[in-house]
Coordinates of C-alpha atoms and ligand atoms in Angstrom, one line a residue:
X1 CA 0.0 0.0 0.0
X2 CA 1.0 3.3 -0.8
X3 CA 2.9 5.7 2.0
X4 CA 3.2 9.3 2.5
X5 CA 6.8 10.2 2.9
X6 CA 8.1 13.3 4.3
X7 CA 11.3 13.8 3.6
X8 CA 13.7 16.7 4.3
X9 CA 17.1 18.2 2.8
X10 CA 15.2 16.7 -0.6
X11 CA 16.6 18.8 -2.9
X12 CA 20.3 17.1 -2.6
X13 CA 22.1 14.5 -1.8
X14 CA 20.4 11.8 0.1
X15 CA 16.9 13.1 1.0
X16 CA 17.0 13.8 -3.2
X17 CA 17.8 10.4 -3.7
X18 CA 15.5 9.0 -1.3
X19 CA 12.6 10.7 -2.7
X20 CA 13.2 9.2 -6.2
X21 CA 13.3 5.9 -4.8
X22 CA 10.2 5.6 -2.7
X23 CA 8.0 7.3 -6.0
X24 CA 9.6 4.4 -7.8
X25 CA 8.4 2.1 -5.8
X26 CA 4.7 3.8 -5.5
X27 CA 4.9 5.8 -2.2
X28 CA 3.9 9.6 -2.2
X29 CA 6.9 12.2 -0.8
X30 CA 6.7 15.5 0.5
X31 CA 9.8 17.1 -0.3
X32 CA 10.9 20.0 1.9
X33 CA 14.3 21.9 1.9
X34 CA 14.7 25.8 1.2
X35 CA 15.8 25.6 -2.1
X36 CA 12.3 25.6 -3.6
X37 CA 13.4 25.9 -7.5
X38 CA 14.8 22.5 -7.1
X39 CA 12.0 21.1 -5.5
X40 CA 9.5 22.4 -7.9
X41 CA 12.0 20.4 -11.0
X42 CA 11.6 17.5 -9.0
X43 CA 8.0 17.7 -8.6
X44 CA 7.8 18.4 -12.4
X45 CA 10.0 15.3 -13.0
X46 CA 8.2 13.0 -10.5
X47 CA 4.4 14.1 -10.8
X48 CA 2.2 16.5 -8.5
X49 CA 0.6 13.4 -7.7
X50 CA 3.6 11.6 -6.2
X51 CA 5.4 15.0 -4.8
X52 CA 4.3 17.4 -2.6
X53 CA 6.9 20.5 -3.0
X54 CA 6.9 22.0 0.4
X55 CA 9.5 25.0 1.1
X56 CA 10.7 24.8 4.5
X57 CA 13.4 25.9 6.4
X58 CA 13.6 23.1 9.0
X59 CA 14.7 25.8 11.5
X60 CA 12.1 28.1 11.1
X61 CA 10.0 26.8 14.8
X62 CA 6.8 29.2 13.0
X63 CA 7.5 28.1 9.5
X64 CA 7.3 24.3 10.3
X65 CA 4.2 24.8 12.6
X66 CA 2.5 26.7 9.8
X67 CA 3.1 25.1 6.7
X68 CA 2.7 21.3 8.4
X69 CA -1.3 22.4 9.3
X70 CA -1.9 24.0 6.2
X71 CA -0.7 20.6 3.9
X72 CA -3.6 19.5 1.9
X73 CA -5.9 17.1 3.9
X74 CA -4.9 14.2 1.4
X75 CA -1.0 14.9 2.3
X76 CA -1.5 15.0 5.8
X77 CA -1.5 11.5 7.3
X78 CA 2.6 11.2 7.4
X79 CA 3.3 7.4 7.7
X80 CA 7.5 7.9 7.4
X81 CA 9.3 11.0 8.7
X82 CA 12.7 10.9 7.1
X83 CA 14.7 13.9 9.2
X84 CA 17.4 14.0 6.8
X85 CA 17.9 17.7 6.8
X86 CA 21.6 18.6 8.2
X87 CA 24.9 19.9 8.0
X88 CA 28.5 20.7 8.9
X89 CA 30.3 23.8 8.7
X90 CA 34.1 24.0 9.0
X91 CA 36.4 21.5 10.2
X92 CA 38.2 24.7 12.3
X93 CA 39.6 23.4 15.9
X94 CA 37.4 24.4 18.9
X95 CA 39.0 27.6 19.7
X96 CA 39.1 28.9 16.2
X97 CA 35.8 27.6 14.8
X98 CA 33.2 30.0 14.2
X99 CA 30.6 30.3 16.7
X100 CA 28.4 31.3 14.5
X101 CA 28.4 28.1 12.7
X102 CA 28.0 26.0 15.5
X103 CA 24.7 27.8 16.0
X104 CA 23.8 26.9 12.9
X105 CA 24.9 23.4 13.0
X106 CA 22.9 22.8 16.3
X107 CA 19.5 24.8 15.1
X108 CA 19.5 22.6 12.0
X109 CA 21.0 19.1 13.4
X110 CA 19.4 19.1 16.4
X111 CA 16.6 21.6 17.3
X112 CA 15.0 21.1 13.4
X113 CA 15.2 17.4 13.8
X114 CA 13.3 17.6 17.2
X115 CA 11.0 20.0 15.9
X116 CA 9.6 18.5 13.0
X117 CA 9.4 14.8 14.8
X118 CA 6.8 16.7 18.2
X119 CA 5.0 18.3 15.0
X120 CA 4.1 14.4 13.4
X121 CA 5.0 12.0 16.1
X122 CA 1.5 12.6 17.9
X123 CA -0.6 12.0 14.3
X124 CA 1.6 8.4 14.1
X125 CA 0.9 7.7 17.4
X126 CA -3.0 8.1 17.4
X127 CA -2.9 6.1 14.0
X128 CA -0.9 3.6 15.3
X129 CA 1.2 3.9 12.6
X130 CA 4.9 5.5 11.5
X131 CA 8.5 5.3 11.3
X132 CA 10.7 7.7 12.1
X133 CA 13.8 7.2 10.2
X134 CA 16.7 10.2 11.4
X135 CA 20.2 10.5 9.5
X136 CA 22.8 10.5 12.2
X137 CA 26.4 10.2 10.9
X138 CA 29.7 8.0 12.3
X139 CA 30.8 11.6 13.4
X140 CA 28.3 10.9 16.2
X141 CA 30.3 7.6 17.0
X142 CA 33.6 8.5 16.7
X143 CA 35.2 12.0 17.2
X144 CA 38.3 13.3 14.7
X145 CA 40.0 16.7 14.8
X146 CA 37.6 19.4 13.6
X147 CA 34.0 17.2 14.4
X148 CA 33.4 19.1 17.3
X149 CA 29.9 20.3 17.2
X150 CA 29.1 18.7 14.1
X151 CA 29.6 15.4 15.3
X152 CA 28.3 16.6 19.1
X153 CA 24.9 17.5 16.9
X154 CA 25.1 13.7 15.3
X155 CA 25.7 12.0 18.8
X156 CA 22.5 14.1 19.9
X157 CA 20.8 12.3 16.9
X158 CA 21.8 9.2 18.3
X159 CA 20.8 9.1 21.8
X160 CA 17.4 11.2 20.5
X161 CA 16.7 8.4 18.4
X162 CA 17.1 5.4 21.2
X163 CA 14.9 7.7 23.3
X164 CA 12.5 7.9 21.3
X165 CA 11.7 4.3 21.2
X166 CA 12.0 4.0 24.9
X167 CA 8.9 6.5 25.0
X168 CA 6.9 4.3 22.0
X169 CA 7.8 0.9 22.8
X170 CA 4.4 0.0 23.6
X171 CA 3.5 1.2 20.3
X172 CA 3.8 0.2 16.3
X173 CA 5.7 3.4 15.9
X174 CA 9.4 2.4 14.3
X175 CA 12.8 4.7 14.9
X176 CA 15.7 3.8 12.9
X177 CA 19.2 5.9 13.2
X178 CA 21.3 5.5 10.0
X179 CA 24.8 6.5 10.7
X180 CA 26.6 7.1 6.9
X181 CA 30.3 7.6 6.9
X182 CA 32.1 9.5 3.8
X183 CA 29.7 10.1 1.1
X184 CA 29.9 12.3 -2.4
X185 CA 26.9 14.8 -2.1
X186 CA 26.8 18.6 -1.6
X187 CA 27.8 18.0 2.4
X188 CA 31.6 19.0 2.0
X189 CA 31.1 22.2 -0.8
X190 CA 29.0 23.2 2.2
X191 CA 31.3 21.9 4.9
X192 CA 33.8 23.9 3.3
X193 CA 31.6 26.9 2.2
X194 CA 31.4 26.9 -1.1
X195 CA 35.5 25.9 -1.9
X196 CA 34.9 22.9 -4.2
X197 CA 38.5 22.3 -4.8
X198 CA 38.6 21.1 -0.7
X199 CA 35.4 19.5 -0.9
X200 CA 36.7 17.5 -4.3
X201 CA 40.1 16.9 -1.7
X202 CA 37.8 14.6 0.6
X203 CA 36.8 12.1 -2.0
X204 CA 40.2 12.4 -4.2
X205 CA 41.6 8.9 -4.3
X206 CA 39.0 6.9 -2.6
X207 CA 36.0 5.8 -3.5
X208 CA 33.2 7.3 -1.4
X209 CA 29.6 6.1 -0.7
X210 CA 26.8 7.6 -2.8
X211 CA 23.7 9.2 -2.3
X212 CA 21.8 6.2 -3.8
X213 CA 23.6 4.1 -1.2
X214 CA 22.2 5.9 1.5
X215 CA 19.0 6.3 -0.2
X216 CA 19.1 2.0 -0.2
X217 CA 19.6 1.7 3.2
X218 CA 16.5 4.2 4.2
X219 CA 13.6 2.6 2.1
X220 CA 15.1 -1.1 3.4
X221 CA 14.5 -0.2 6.7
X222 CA 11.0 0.7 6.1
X223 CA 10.6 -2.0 4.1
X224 CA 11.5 -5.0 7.3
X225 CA 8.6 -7.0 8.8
X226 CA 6.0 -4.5 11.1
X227 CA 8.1 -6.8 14.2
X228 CA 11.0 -5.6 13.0
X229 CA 13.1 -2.1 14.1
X230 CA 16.4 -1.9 12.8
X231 CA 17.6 0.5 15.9
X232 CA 20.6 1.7 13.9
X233 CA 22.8 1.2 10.2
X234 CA 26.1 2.4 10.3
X235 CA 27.7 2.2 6.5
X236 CA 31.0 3.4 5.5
X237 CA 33.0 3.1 2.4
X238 CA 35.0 0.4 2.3
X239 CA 38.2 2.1 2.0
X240 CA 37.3 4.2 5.5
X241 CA 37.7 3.2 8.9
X242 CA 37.9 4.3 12.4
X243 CA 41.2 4.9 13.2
X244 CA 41.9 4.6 16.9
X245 CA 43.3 7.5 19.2
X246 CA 45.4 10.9 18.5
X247 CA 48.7 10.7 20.1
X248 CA 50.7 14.2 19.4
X249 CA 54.4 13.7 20.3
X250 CA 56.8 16.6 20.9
X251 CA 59.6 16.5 18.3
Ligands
NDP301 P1 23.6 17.7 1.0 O1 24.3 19.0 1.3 O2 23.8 17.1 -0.4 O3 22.0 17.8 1.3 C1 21.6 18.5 2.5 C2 20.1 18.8 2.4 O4 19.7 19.4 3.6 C3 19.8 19.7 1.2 O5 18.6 19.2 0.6 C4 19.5 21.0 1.9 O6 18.5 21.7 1.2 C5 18.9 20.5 3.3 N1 19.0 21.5 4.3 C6 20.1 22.1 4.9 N2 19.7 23.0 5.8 C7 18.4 23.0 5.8 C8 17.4 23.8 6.5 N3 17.8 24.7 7.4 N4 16.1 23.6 6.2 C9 15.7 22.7 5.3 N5 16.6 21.9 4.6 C10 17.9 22.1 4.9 O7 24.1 16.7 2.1 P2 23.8 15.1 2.4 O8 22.7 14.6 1.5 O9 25.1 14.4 2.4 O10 23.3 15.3 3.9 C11 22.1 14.8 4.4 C12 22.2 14.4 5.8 O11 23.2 13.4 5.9 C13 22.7 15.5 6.7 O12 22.0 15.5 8.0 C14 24.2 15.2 6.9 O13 24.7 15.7 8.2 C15 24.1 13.7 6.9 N6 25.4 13.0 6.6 C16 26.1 13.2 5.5 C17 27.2 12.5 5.2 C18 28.1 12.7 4.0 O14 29.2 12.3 4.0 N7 27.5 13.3 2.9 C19 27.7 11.4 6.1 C20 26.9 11.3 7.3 C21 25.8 12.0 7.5 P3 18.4 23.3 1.0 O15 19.8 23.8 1.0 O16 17.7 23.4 -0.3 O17 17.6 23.8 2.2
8X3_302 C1 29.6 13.1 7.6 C2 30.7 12.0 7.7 O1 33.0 11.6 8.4 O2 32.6 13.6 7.2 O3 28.7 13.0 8.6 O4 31.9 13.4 9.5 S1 32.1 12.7 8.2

């Protein structure tokens, strides 16, 4: 039976991806992210019948109250909330990073995510119905120089999501946390404001994870058994790994 998918960051990168594949495979996807140019192209491409282009700045408190009441009734029974909508900015140490994107970071990552799950948890709740899928990242598992906040925000996303099913365990409500590592999308132009030359240095002689990977591992997790909550996915490219510890040595 056909779902109503909201997804958001859908105009890149995974939550783009994502919406592509769960039209294919006959679900219905509201698509929200600020760009609204892209999302009206995408609507074009996929069918007013199968998109719903919503503009949204995911942290925008009014904006998301607003705009979630007024959706059409027929678009208003959200059976997968896919908080996809995120962000790093910088890879500066602590003491020189820019304050003002960790605000950023943390109104986006965190307070958005929260946000727009108390707007449609209670409607999945009294329908006894829903899954709640959030995009964490391995920067929420494993700190590296530069993660700070970002991957402080990700490690929110993580505990958030585990809460969260604590609170609807006695319910038919799913949460999944899927935790990508290194992955070719808009993330690191971003990261790196707009220098593609850096963001092409991430990637450069590896071979990174996609946005269709991603993408894969979303609509499989809402595709397992109504017993079934996979808690968490954590993918990474095959050529990453964590690490282990930081020594620095005096010379
Ligand atoms: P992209 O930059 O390609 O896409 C990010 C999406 O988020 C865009 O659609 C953007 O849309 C949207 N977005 C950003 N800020 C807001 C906002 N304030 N309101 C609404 N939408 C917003 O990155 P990815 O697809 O890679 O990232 C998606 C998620 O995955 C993020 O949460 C990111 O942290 C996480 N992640 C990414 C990894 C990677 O290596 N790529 C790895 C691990 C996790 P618009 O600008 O139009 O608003
Ligand atoms: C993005 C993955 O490793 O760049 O969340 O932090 S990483």
């Amino acid at each position: 039976m056909s779902r109503t998918v909201l997804i958001t960051g859908a105009s890149a990168g995974f939550g783009l991806a994502a919406a592509k594949r769960f039209v294919a495979l006959g679900d219905r996807v509201i698509a929200c992210a600020r760009r609204n140019n892209r999302l009206q192209e995408l609507r074009t491409e996929l069918g007013a019948e199968n998109l719903y282009a919503l503009p949204l700045d995911v942290t925008d408190t009014l904006q998301i109250e607003t705009l979630l009441s007024s959706l059409p009734v027929e678009w208003r029974e959200i059976d997968v909330l896919i908080n996809n909508a995120g962000l790093a900015l910088g890879t500066n140490p602590a003491h020189t990073a820019l304050l003002s994107d960790w605000e950023t970071m943390i109104d986006t990552n965190i307070k958005g995510l929260v946000n727009l799950t108390r707007h449609i948890l209670p409607s999945m709740v009294e329908r006894n119905k829903g899954h709640v899928i959030n995009i964490g990242s391995i920067a929420g598992d494993y700190p590296y120089p530069g993660g700070n906040t970002y991957g402080a925000t990700k490690a929110f996303v993580k505990q958030f999501s585990l809460n969260l099913m604590a609170d609807l365990v006695e319910t038919p409500i799913r949460v999944t946390n899927i935790e990508p590592g290194a992955a070719e999308t808009e993330f690191s132009i971003v990261r790196y404001h707009g220098d593609k030359e850096k963001a092409d240095g991430v990637y450069a002689g590896m071979q990174p994870l996609t946005a269709d990977d991603i993408a894969e591992c979303i609509v499989w997790a809402t595709q397992q058994p109504a017993h079934v909550n996979i808690n968490r996915i954590e993918v990474m490219p095959t050529n990453q790994a964590s690490a282990g510890l930081k020594t620095y040595r005096e010379s």
